[in-house]
């Protein structure tokens, strides 16, 4: 029996099809509840969300996207707030519902990404159990970057981009829908103002363009069928070219114009920054998330062996790109996982079906087909909608449902200098404040606009030479004091067990004024 060969009316009464949740619905609800309720502190594990929030609120207050830095001691220097649209959204959410709103928004995006990917896998002919295993594996691998940052929205755009390109190309079970490509420029217009991951869209577009060119080149003209396919391939090359040009033009529609593209190119091509920023380092496979990604890579190898020579040039290039990018930098693992499972899901299912036919496992095959038919017949999605509305209500009302507290999104006092910042606020300690780059965003969130920081994790803003001097200070290398003397830091806040804290405790021009289990604070005693 082919997938969906039975009508949905044969499976359930109409009211059941609208009320009963599908597996995808249940997955969405479970992931949303886990992230928003249980892992809310985990989502706030990156301090960078702090300056994103304050940037969005600054835009809402001034009705202008900043072009110079408002947060650091380098006030007035040119700065690209290239994720301004995301910043506006979470700035408004934080003002409306506090950090609960920020965490809920992030949880909704992540749950939507993996639920939609689950659904796409089923639509692409993936066995429902294979799809569930792949999604769980990819979600586990992606937990390395389950953080309230704009990159999670980029995941959503990436899946949408893949869906448009794949659906417009067609496949044996479904006709081509080239008109979908008209969605790419509007998507790019939003994507470029949300996150620098918009470059992924052009990589995928280039891969599908190369696949269409290769298809056109291989087809001969000695048979009528090949002539028609060659004409179709040529037409697709032209359409993809136009879509690429229009999408490229859409990247210029941002507050900074072409200068944004130049800035991002310089940032990503700077070897020093790429070699020293943690998230651009290759994955360490001693941890669980990275091991899940390794498992996904092994499944990809198995799928390639099972598929053999049937792999198209397009899908082969996507697999190569996804595997390489995930191995190159840890921050790429979520996108790589999403792309890999979308491609190999149908391959693994085909291999399992062939194996079942050889072993004459007709009962299990019919059971899977029955499950898939039921899954596609359920279309109400009332449960995800109801849970989303309820979660929004809870977030807006202080994380409580009635008198019962359910959400309490906050920065972890074990990871961030929460008590130390409380002390700085109570004693009205002024800045500029020097700290580690990974605490800078939290300090901006808590202390802006009264206190400005000397450094934070906006590495593209500070640049190579500034960060070289900063790293020398952090690692207490010869000449480490040059950074603090060159930049007007009146106060230093560092991890209590760091080498810098130990040496500042002995330095005559610094005086310790606070210390706890997480952080130590030093005040300059005399000018340099």
Coordinates of C-alpha atoms in Angstrom, one line a residue:
X1 CA 0.0 0.0 0.0
X2 CA 1.5 3.4 -1.0
X3 CA 1.7 6.1 1.6
X4 CA -1.5 8.0 1.9
X5 CA -3.4 5.6 -0.5
X6 CA -6.2 5.3 2.0
X7 CA -8.2 8.4 2.6
X8 CA -8.0 10.1 5.9
X9 CA -11.8 9.6 6.3
X10 CA -11.3 5.8 6.4
X11 CA -9.1 6.2 9.4
X12 CA -11.0 8.3 11.9
X13 CA -14.2 10.2 12.3
X14 CA -13.7 13.8 11.3
X15 CA -13.9 15.2 14.8
X16 CA -11.1 12.8 16.0
X17 CA -8.8 13.9 13.2
X18 CA -9.1 17.5 14.4
X19 CA -8.7 16.8 18.2
X20 CA -6.2 13.9 18.4
X21 CA -2.6 15.1 18.4
X22 CA -0.2 13.7 15.9
X23 CA 3.3 12.5 16.8
X24 CA 4.7 15.7 15.4
X25 CA 2.3 17.7 17.6
X26 CA 3.4 15.7 20.7
X27 CA 7.0 16.2 19.8
X28 CA 6.5 19.9 19.6
X29 CA 4.7 20.1 22.9
X30 CA 7.3 17.9 24.7
X31 CA 10.3 19.9 23.3
X32 CA 8.6 23.2 24.1
X33 CA 7.8 22.2 27.7
X34 CA 11.2 20.8 28.3
X35 CA 13.0 23.9 27.0
X36 CA 10.7 26.6 28.5
X37 CA 10.2 25.0 31.9
X38 CA 13.1 22.6 32.7
X39 CA 16.0 24.1 30.6
X40 CA 15.2 27.8 30.8
X41 CA 18.4 28.5 32.7
X42 CA 20.3 26.5 30.2
X43 CA 18.9 28.6 27.3
X44 CA 20.4 31.7 29.1
X45 CA 23.8 30.1 29.3
X46 CA 25.3 32.7 26.9
X47 CA 25.7 36.2 28.2
X48 CA 25.5 37.7 24.7
X49 CA 21.7 37.7 24.9
X50 CA 22.2 40.6 27.4
X51 CA 23.5 43.1 24.8
X52 CA 21.0 41.9 22.3
X53 CA 18.1 42.7 24.7
X54 CA 19.5 46.2 25.4
X55 CA 20.1 46.9 21.7
X56 CA 16.5 46.1 20.9
X57 CA 15.2 48.3 23.7
X58 CA 17.5 51.1 22.6
X59 CA 16.1 50.8 19.0
X60 CA 12.5 50.8 20.4
X61 CA 13.3 53.9 22.5
X62 CA 15.1 55.9 19.8
X63 CA 13.4 54.5 16.7
X64 CA 16.8 54.1 15.0
X65 CA 19.3 51.3 14.5
X66 CA 22.6 52.3 16.2
X67 CA 25.6 52.9 14.0
X68 CA 28.0 53.6 16.8
X69 CA 28.7 51.6 19.9
X70 CA 26.6 52.6 23.0
X71 CA 27.8 49.9 25.5
X72 CA 31.6 50.0 25.8
X73 CA 34.4 52.4 26.7
X74 CA 34.8 52.8 22.9
X75 CA 31.6 54.7 22.7
X76 CA 31.3 56.5 19.4
X77 CA 33.2 53.9 17.4
X78 CA 31.4 52.5 14.3
X79 CA 29.4 49.4 15.1
X80 CA 27.2 47.1 13.0
X81 CA 24.1 45.9 14.9
X82 CA 23.5 43.4 12.1
X83 CA 21.0 41.4 14.1
X84 CA 18.8 44.4 14.8
X85 CA 15.5 42.8 13.8
X86 CA 16.0 39.9 16.3
X87 CA 17.1 42.4 18.9
X88 CA 13.9 44.4 18.5
X89 CA 11.8 41.3 19.1
X90 CA 13.5 40.1 22.2
X91 CA 14.0 43.6 23.5
X92 CA 10.2 44.0 23.4
X93 CA 9.6 40.5 24.9
X94 CA 12.0 41.2 27.8
X95 CA 10.2 44.5 28.5
X96 CA 6.8 42.8 28.3
X97 CA 7.4 39.4 30.0
X98 CA 11.0 39.6 31.4
X99 CA 13.5 36.8 30.7
X100 CA 10.6 34.3 30.6
X101 CA 9.5 35.9 27.4
X102 CA 12.9 35.7 25.9
X103 CA 13.3 32.0 26.8
X104 CA 9.8 31.2 25.6
X105 CA 10.5 32.8 22.2
X106 CA 13.7 30.8 21.9
X107 CA 11.9 27.6 22.9
X108 CA 9.2 28.1 20.4
X109 CA 11.7 28.6 17.6
X110 CA 13.7 25.5 18.5
X111 CA 10.5 23.4 18.9
X112 CA 9.2 24.7 15.6
X113 CA 12.5 23.9 13.8
X114 CA 12.7 20.3 14.8
X115 CA 9.0 19.6 14.6
X116 CA 8.8 21.1 11.1
X117 CA 11.9 19.0 10.1
X118 CA 10.2 15.9 11.5
X119 CA 7.2 16.7 9.3
X120 CA 9.4 17.4 6.2
X121 CA 11.1 14.0 6.7
X122 CA 7.7 12.3 6.6
X123 CA 6.7 14.3 3.5
X124 CA 9.9 13.2 1.8
X125 CA 9.0 9.6 2.3
X126 CA 11.0 8.8 5.4
X127 CA 9.8 5.9 7.6
X128 CA 8.2 7.4 10.7
X129 CA 10.4 5.5 13.1
X130 CA 13.5 6.4 11.2
X131 CA 12.4 10.1 11.1
X132 CA 11.8 10.0 14.9
X133 CA 15.3 8.6 15.6
X134 CA 17.0 11.1 13.3
X135 CA 15.2 14.1 14.8
X136 CA 16.0 13.0 18.3
X137 CA 19.7 12.4 17.4
X138 CA 19.9 15.8 15.6
X139 CA 18.2 17.6 18.5
X140 CA 20.6 16.0 21.0
X141 CA 23.5 17.1 18.8
X142 CA 22.2 20.6 18.5
X143 CA 21.8 21.0 22.3
X144 CA 25.4 22.4 22.2
X145 CA 23.8 25.6 20.9
X146 CA 20.4 25.6 22.5
X147 CA 20.9 29.2 23.6
X148 CA 18.8 32.3 23.5
X149 CA 20.7 33.9 20.6
X150 CA 19.6 34.9 17.1
X151 CA 21.3 31.8 15.5
X152 CA 18.2 29.7 16.4
X153 CA 16.1 31.8 14.1
X154 CA 18.7 31.2 11.4
X155 CA 18.0 27.5 11.8
X156 CA 14.4 28.1 10.9
X157 CA 15.3 30.1 7.8
X158 CA 17.8 27.4 6.8
X159 CA 15.1 24.7 6.9
X160 CA 12.7 26.9 5.0
X161 CA 15.4 27.6 2.4
X162 CA 16.0 23.9 1.9
X163 CA 12.3 23.2 1.7
X164 CA 11.8 25.8 -1.0
X165 CA 14.8 24.6 -3.1
X166 CA 13.9 20.9 -2.7
X167 CA 10.2 21.3 -3.4
X168 CA 10.8 23.5 -6.4
X169 CA 13.1 20.8 -7.9
X170 CA 10.5 18.1 -7.6
X171 CA 11.0 14.4 -7.0
X172 CA 9.4 11.2 -8.3
X173 CA 6.6 11.3 -5.7
X174 CA 5.8 15.0 -6.2
X175 CA 5.8 17.4 -9.2
X176 CA 8.2 20.4 -9.3
X177 CA 6.9 23.7 -7.9
X178 CA 9.2 26.3 -9.3
X179 CA 7.0 29.2 -8.2
X180 CA 8.1 28.5 -4.7
X181 CA 11.5 30.1 -5.6
X182 CA 9.8 33.5 -5.6
X183 CA 9.8 33.1 -1.8
X184 CA 13.6 33.2 -1.5
X185 CA 14.2 37.0 -2.0
X186 CA 11.6 38.0 0.7
X187 CA 13.0 35.3 3.0
X188 CA 16.5 36.7 2.5
X189 CA 15.3 40.2 3.2
X190 CA 14.3 39.1 6.7
X191 CA 17.2 36.7 7.2
X192 CA 19.9 39.3 6.5
X193 CA 18.4 41.6 9.2
X194 CA 18.2 38.7 11.8
X195 CA 21.5 36.8 11.6
X196 CA 24.7 36.5 9.7
X197 CA 23.7 32.9 9.0
X198 CA 22.0 34.2 5.8
X199 CA 25.2 33.1 4.0
X200 CA 23.9 29.5 4.4
X201 CA 21.1 30.4 2.0
X202 CA 23.6 31.3 -0.7
X203 CA 25.6 28.1 -0.2
X204 CA 22.4 26.0 -0.6
X205 CA 21.4 28.0 -3.6
X206 CA 24.8 27.5 -5.2
X207 CA 24.6 23.8 -4.5
X208 CA 21.2 23.5 -6.2
X209 CA 22.4 25.6 -9.1
X210 CA 25.5 23.4 -9.6
X211 CA 23.2 20.3 -9.4
X212 CA 20.9 21.8 -12.2
X213 CA 24.0 22.7 -14.3
X214 CA 25.4 19.2 -13.9
X215 CA 22.0 17.6 -14.8
X216 CA 21.8 19.8 -17.9
X217 CA 25.4 19.0 -18.9
X218 CA 25.0 15.2 -18.5
X219 CA 21.7 14.9 -20.5
X220 CA 22.2 14.0 -24.2
X221 CA 19.9 15.1 -27.0
X222 CA 19.6 11.8 -28.8
X223 CA 16.3 10.8 -27.1
X224 CA 13.1 12.8 -26.9
X225 CA 12.7 12.3 -23.2
X226 CA 16.3 13.5 -22.5
X227 CA 15.7 16.6 -24.7
X228 CA 12.7 17.6 -22.5
X229 CA 14.6 17.0 -19.3
X230 CA 17.5 19.0 -20.7
X231 CA 15.2 21.9 -21.4
X232 CA 13.7 21.7 -17.9
X233 CA 17.2 21.6 -16.4
X234 CA 18.2 24.7 -18.4
X235 CA 15.1 26.5 -17.3
X236 CA 15.8 25.6 -13.7
X237 CA 19.4 27.0 -14.0
X238 CA 17.9 30.3 -15.3
X239 CA 15.3 30.5 -12.5
X240 CA 17.9 29.7 -9.8
X241 CA 20.2 32.4 -11.3
X242 CA 17.5 35.0 -11.1
X243 CA 16.5 33.9 -7.6
X244 CA 20.2 34.2 -6.6
X245 CA 20.5 37.7 -8.1
X246 CA 17.4 38.9 -6.4
X247 CA 18.3 37.4 -3.1
X248 CA 21.8 39.0 -3.4
X249 CA 20.1 42.3 -3.9
X250 CA 17.9 41.7 -0.9
X251 CA 21.0 41.5 1.3
X252 CA 21.6 45.2 0.6
X253 CA 18.3 46.1 2.2
X254 CA 19.6 46.6 5.7
X255 CA 20.6 49.7 7.8
X256 CA 24.2 49.5 6.6
X257 CA 23.8 48.6 2.9
X258 CA 26.7 47.0 1.1
X259 CA 29.0 47.8 4.1
X260 CA 27.3 45.0 6.1
X261 CA 28.4 42.4 3.5
X262 CA 31.9 43.7 3.5
X263 CA 32.0 43.7 7.3
X264 CA 30.8 40.1 7.6
X265 CA 33.3 39.0 4.9
X266 CA 36.2 40.6 6.8
X267 CA 35.0 39.1 10.1
X268 CA 34.7 35.5 8.8
X269 CA 37.9 35.7 6.8
X270 CA 40.0 36.9 9.8
X271 CA 42.1 33.9 10.7
X272 CA 43.0 35.2 14.2
X273 CA 39.3 35.6 15.2
X274 CA 38.3 32.2 13.7
X275 CA 41.2 30.5 15.5
X276 CA 40.5 32.0 18.9
X277 CA 36.7 32.3 19.2
X278 CA 35.5 29.2 21.0
X279 CA 32.4 28.5 18.9
X280 CA 34.5 28.5 15.7
X281 CA 36.7 25.7 17.1
X282 CA 36.3 22.1 15.9
X283 CA 34.0 19.9 18.0
X284 CA 35.4 17.9 20.9
X285 CA 33.9 14.5 20.6
X286 CA 34.3 13.6 24.3
X287 CA 30.9 15.3 25.0
X288 CA 27.4 13.9 24.5
X289 CA 26.2 16.4 21.9
X290 CA 29.2 15.9 19.7
X291 CA 28.9 12.2 20.0
X292 CA 25.3 12.4 18.8
X293 CA 26.6 14.4 15.8
X294 CA 29.3 11.7 15.2
X295 CA 26.4 9.1 15.3
X296 CA 24.6 11.1 12.6
X297 CA 27.8 11.1 10.5
X298 CA 28.0 7.3 10.8
X299 CA 24.4 7.0 9.7
X300 CA 25.2 9.2 6.8
X301 CA 28.0 6.9 5.7
X302 CA 25.7 3.9 6.0
X303 CA 23.0 5.7 3.9
X304 CA 25.6 6.6 1.3
X305 CA 26.7 2.9 1.1
X306 CA 23.1 1.8 0.8
X307 CA 22.3 4.4 -1.8
X308 CA 25.4 3.8 -3.9
X309 CA 25.4 5.4 -7.3
X310 CA 21.8 6.7 -6.9
X311 CA 22.9 9.8 -5.1
X312 CA 22.3 13.0 -7.0
X313 CA 25.0 15.6 -7.4
X314 CA 22.8 18.1 -5.4
X315 CA 22.3 15.8 -2.4
X316 CA 25.9 14.6 -2.5
X317 CA 27.2 18.2 -2.3
X318 CA 24.8 19.0 0.6
X319 CA 26.1 16.0 2.5
X320 CA 29.7 17.0 1.9
X321 CA 29.0 20.6 2.9
X322 CA 27.1 19.6 6.0
X323 CA 29.7 17.1 7.2
X324 CA 32.6 19.5 6.5
X325 CA 31.0 22.5 8.2
X326 CA 30.0 20.5 11.2
X327 CA 33.5 19.1 11.6
X328 CA 35.1 22.6 11.0
X329 CA 33.2 24.5 13.8
X330 CA 31.0 23.5 16.7
X331 CA 28.6 26.3 16.0
X332 CA 27.7 24.7 12.7
X333 CA 26.6 21.4 14.2
X334 CA 22.9 22.2 14.5
X335 CA 22.6 23.3 10.8
X336 CA 24.7 20.4 9.7
X337 CA 22.6 18.0 11.6
X338 CA 19.4 19.4 10.1
X339 CA 20.7 19.2 6.6
X340 CA 22.1 15.7 7.0
X341 CA 18.9 14.2 8.4
X342 CA 16.7 15.8 5.7
X343 CA 18.9 14.3 3.0
X344 CA 19.6 10.8 4.4
X345 CA 16.1 10.2 5.9
X346 CA 14.6 8.9 2.7
X347 CA 17.8 7.0 1.9
X348 CA 17.7 5.0 5.1
X349 CA 14.0 4.3 4.7
X350 CA 14.5 3.0 1.2
X351 CA 17.3 0.7 2.5
X352 CA 15.0 -0.6 5.3
X353 CA 12.2 -1.2 2.9
X354 CA 14.5 -3.2 0.6
X355 CA 15.7 -5.2 3.6
X356 CA 12.1 -5.9 4.7
X357 CA 11.2 -7.1 1.2
X358 CA 14.1 -9.5 1.2
X359 CA 13.1 -10.9 4.6
X360 CA 9.4 -10.7 3.6
X361 CA 8.5 -8.6 6.6
X362 CA 5.2 -7.5 5.2
X363 CA 3.5 -7.2 8.6
X364 CA 6.0 -4.6 9.9
X365 CA 5.8 -2.7 6.6
X366 CA 2.1 -2.5 6.7
X367 CA 2.2 -1.3 10.3
X368 CA 4.6 1.5 9.5
X369 CA 2.4 2.5 6.5
X370 CA -0.7 2.5 8.7
X371 CA 1.1 4.7 11.3
X372 CA 2.1 7.1 8.5
X373 CA -1.4 7.3 7.1
X374 CA -2.8 8.1 10.6
X375 CA -0.1 10.7 11.1
X376 CA -1.0 12.6 7.9
X377 CA -4.7 12.3 8.6
X378 CA -4.4 14.3 11.9
X379 CA -4.6 17.9 10.9
X380 CA -6.1 19.9 13.8
X381 CA -2.9 20.8 15.6
X382 CA -5.0 22.1 18.5
X383 CA -2.6 20.8 21.2
X384 CA 0.4 22.8 20.0
X385 CA -1.7 25.9 19.6
X386 CA -3.3 25.5 23.0
X387 CA 0.0 24.8 24.8
X388 CA 1.7 27.8 23.0
X389 CA -1.2 30.1 24.1
X390 CA -1.0 28.8 27.7
X391 CA 2.8 29.2 27.7
X392 CA 2.5 32.8 26.5
X393 CA -0.1 33.5 29.3
X394 CA 2.2 32.1 31.9
X395 CA 5.2 34.1 30.7
X396 CA 3.3 37.4 30.6
X397 CA 2.0 36.7 34.2
X398 CA 5.3 36.4 35.8
X399 CA 5.8 32.7 35.1
X400 CA 2.9 31.7 37.2
X401 CA -0.3 29.8 36.4
X402 CA -2.6 31.1 39.1
X403 CA -0.5 30.9 42.3
X404 CA 1.7 28.1 41.0
X405 CA 5.2 29.2 39.6
X406 CA 6.1 27.3 36.5
X407 CA 8.6 29.5 34.7
X408 CA 11.6 31.2 36.3
X409 CA 14.1 32.1 33.5
X410 CA 17.2 33.7 35.0
X411 CA 20.9 33.9 34.6
X412 CA 22.6 31.2 36.6
X413 CA 24.4 32.5 39.7
X414 CA 26.9 29.7 39.3
X415 CA 27.9 30.7 35.8
X416 CA 27.6 34.5 35.9
X417 CA 28.7 37.1 38.5
X418 CA 25.1 37.7 39.8
X419 CA 26.1 38.5 43.4
X420 CA 29.1 40.6 42.3
X421 CA 26.9 42.8 40.1
X422 CA 24.4 43.2 42.9
X423 CA 27.3 44.5 45.0
X424 CA 28.4 46.9 42.3
X425 CA 24.8 48.3 42.0
X426 CA 24.4 48.6 45.8
X427 CA 27.7 50.5 46.1
X428 CA 27.3 52.6 42.9
X429 CA 30.7 51.5 41.6
X430 CA 31.3 53.4 38.4
X431 CA 33.0 52.2 35.2
X432 CA 34.4 51.6 32.8
X433 CA 34.3 48.0 33.9
X434 CA 36.8 45.4 32.6
X435 CA 35.8 41.8 32.7
X436 CA 36.0 38.7 30.5
X437 CA 34.4 38.8 27.1
X438 CA 32.0 36.0 28.0
X439 CA 30.6 38.0 30.9
X440 CA 30.4 41.2 29.0
X441 CA 26.9 40.7 27.7
X442 CA 25.5 40.0 31.1
X443 CA 27.2 43.1 32.5
X444 CA 25.6 45.2 29.8
X445 CA 22.2 43.7 30.6
X446 CA 22.5 44.5 34.3
X447 CA 24.5 47.8 34.3
X448 CA 23.8 49.7 31.1
X449 CA 23.5 52.7 30.8
X450 CA 25.1 53.7 34.1
X451 CA 28.3 51.6 33.6
X452 CA 30.1 50.8 30.3
X453 CA 32.2 47.7 29.7
X454 CA 35.7 47.5 28.3
X455 CA 35.1 44.3 26.4
X456 CA 32.3 41.8 25.6
X457 CA 31.7 39.1 23.1
X458 CA 31.1 41.4 20.1
X459 CA 34.4 40.2 18.6
X460 CA 33.7 41.7 15.2
X461 CA 33.4 45.1 16.8
X462 CA 36.6 45.1 18.8
X463 CA 38.8 43.6 16.1
X464 CA 42.0 41.6 16.0
X465 CA 44.5 44.0 17.6
X466 CA 42.2 44.9 20.5
X467 CA 41.5 41.3 21.3
X468 CA 45.1 40.3 21.1
X469 CA 45.9 42.7 23.9
X470 CA 42.8 41.5 25.8
X471 CA 43.9 37.8 25.6
X472 CA 47.4 38.8 26.8
X473 CA 45.8 40.3 29.9
X474 CA 43.4 37.3 30.5
X475 CA 46.3 34.8 30.2
X476 CA 48.6 37.0 32.2
X477 CA 51.3 37.0 29.6
X478 CA 54.3 39.4 29.7
X479 CA 52.9 42.9 29.3
X480 CA 49.5 41.9 30.5
X481 CA 49.0 45.2 32.4
X482 CA 49.1 47.1 29.1
X483 CA 45.5 46.4 28.3
X484 CA 44.3 47.8 31.6
X485 CA 46.5 50.9 31.2
X486 CA 45.6 51.5 27.6
X487 CA 41.9 51.3 28.3
X488 CA 40.3 53.4 31.1
X489 CA 39.1 50.6 33.3
X490 CA 38.4 51.8 36.8
X491 CA 37.1 48.5 38.0
X492 CA 37.9 44.8 37.1
X493 CA 35.5 41.9 37.6
X494 CA 37.0 38.4 36.9
X495 CA 36.5 34.8 37.9
X496 CA 37.7 34.4 41.4
X497 CA 40.0 31.4 40.6
X498 CA 41.6 33.0 37.5
X499 CA 45.3 33.8 37.2
X500 CA 44.3 37.5 36.6
X501 CA 42.5 37.6 39.9
X502 CA 45.5 36.3 41.7
X503 CA 47.9 38.8 40.1
X504 CA 45.6 41.7 40.7
X505 CA 45.4 40.8 44.4
X506 CA 49.2 41.5 44.5
X507 CA 49.2 44.6 42.3
X508 CA 49.6 47.8 44.2
X509 CA 47.4 49.9 41.9
X510 CA 44.4 47.6 42.4
X511 CA 42.4 46.9 45.6
X512 CA 40.1 43.9 46.1
X513 CA 36.6 45.2 47.2
X514 CA 34.5 42.0 46.8
X515 CA 34.9 38.3 46.4
X516 CA 32.6 35.2 46.4
X517 CA 32.7 31.7 44.9
X518 CA 32.3 33.0 41.4
X519 CA 33.8 36.4 40.9
X520 CA 36.3 38.9 42.4
X521 CA 36.1 42.7 42.0
X522 CA 39.0 45.0 42.0
X523 CA 39.0 48.8 42.1
X524 CA 41.8 51.0 40.8
X525 CA 43.6 52.8 43.7
X526 CA 45.6 55.3 41.6
X527 CA 45.6 56.6 38.1
X528 CA 48.2 55.4 35.7

